[in-house]
Amino acid sequence: MIKLDTTNIPQHIAIIMDGNGRWAAEQGKPRSYGHQAGVDAVRRITSECTRLGVKYLTLYTFSTENWNRPATEVAALMGLVLTSLEDEIFMKNNVRFQVIGDIERLPKEVQQKLQETMEHTANNSAMTMVVALSYSSRWEIVKATQEIAADLAAGKIVATDINEQLISEHMTTSFMPDPDLLIRTGGEQRISNYLLWQIAYSELYFCDTFWPDFDEEGLHKAIADYQRRQRRFGKTEAQVEAEQSPSQPSPSGRA
């Protein structure tokens, strides 16, 4: 059994949920079967993250590039979004629901269901689950740049106002902190156009487990790996250790 340091749980975990299709192929089933099994994994991980005290869980559900998949698979995924947004998973765990992405591209009934779920869970406070749907980081960065350029042209800001904070404020993720830990399941080791701005200092964890098989133990392994790392944010190891250690008196007794 993996023992976690409960004082060092990542506040924001982002996950690239990869491997549904390959998992289904190994079972001799269609890809849609894998996506349905992936929903069960979402329920497990959401419940466990809430229990551990994670405050934000962001799930890469459907990228803008996924619109290029076969129409039948896209339709099945959209249908799955509708059926998987159950009150139980949110209300049982006191989880607030949010969504990021190019939502206007989604079918109207999906947009409506997303809005209803956000409104119904707005007062939940244990954790916020964020679904990245019709999302890509390059789309988000272009959108933020266009908004800033419009403000500049309108005279609302000047060029010297543009800094990291302003850009972050125009990101769709402006309501939450950047991820502490990014997990990718399924064996691939790439970011796939996901939260590129936000993961500048995130710890990255890759595992071979296909998403439908990713469970509480797999989550604990990822968090334990995170806890073994030293997050330096550009500083030296000695600087970080000095900041984390209580002040020691000098040999003469003076601080």
C-alpha angles and dihedrals in degrees: 000000000000114000113212129201100242090200091061105049112143109252093211124034120183120194134197099206100209132167106047094124096045091046090054092047090055088055091049089245134126119267091254088065089058092049090053090050087049089061089059089054090051089055092050095047094043091054093046094046089052091049092050093051100252108160102199129030116183117191124196098222107159127000127208086247090058089072084078092065120103112295092239092057093046090051091049091050092050090050090050091054089056095049098040098055092091123166090226097069091049103036095040091054097034089241125162116217125221133167133207128190144066092318095171089072091062124094112273094245090054091049090051093049091049091051092048092051093049091050094045094051098038094111096048111112114178096086141343118231111202119196116203101211124173083357137146129164095231090053089051094048092048090049092050091048092051091051092050091047090052091052090048092050091048091053093244091124138014126228093260090059089069109100139132093282094052092049091048090051089058094051118102087238095059091117094065141044122262116271117275092197131026116196124192120188128193102059100275119123106207137094098233098209094304124145093328094165094044101048096059090121102017120126110243123218125184126187135177095228114114112238097250089058095045106114143163092289091052090050091050091051090053093049092045089053089050091051092054091059128086113227106213105168091207096317126116122261090248092053093051093047091049091052092049095047122081114251112275121212116244118251089261090055094251120119 
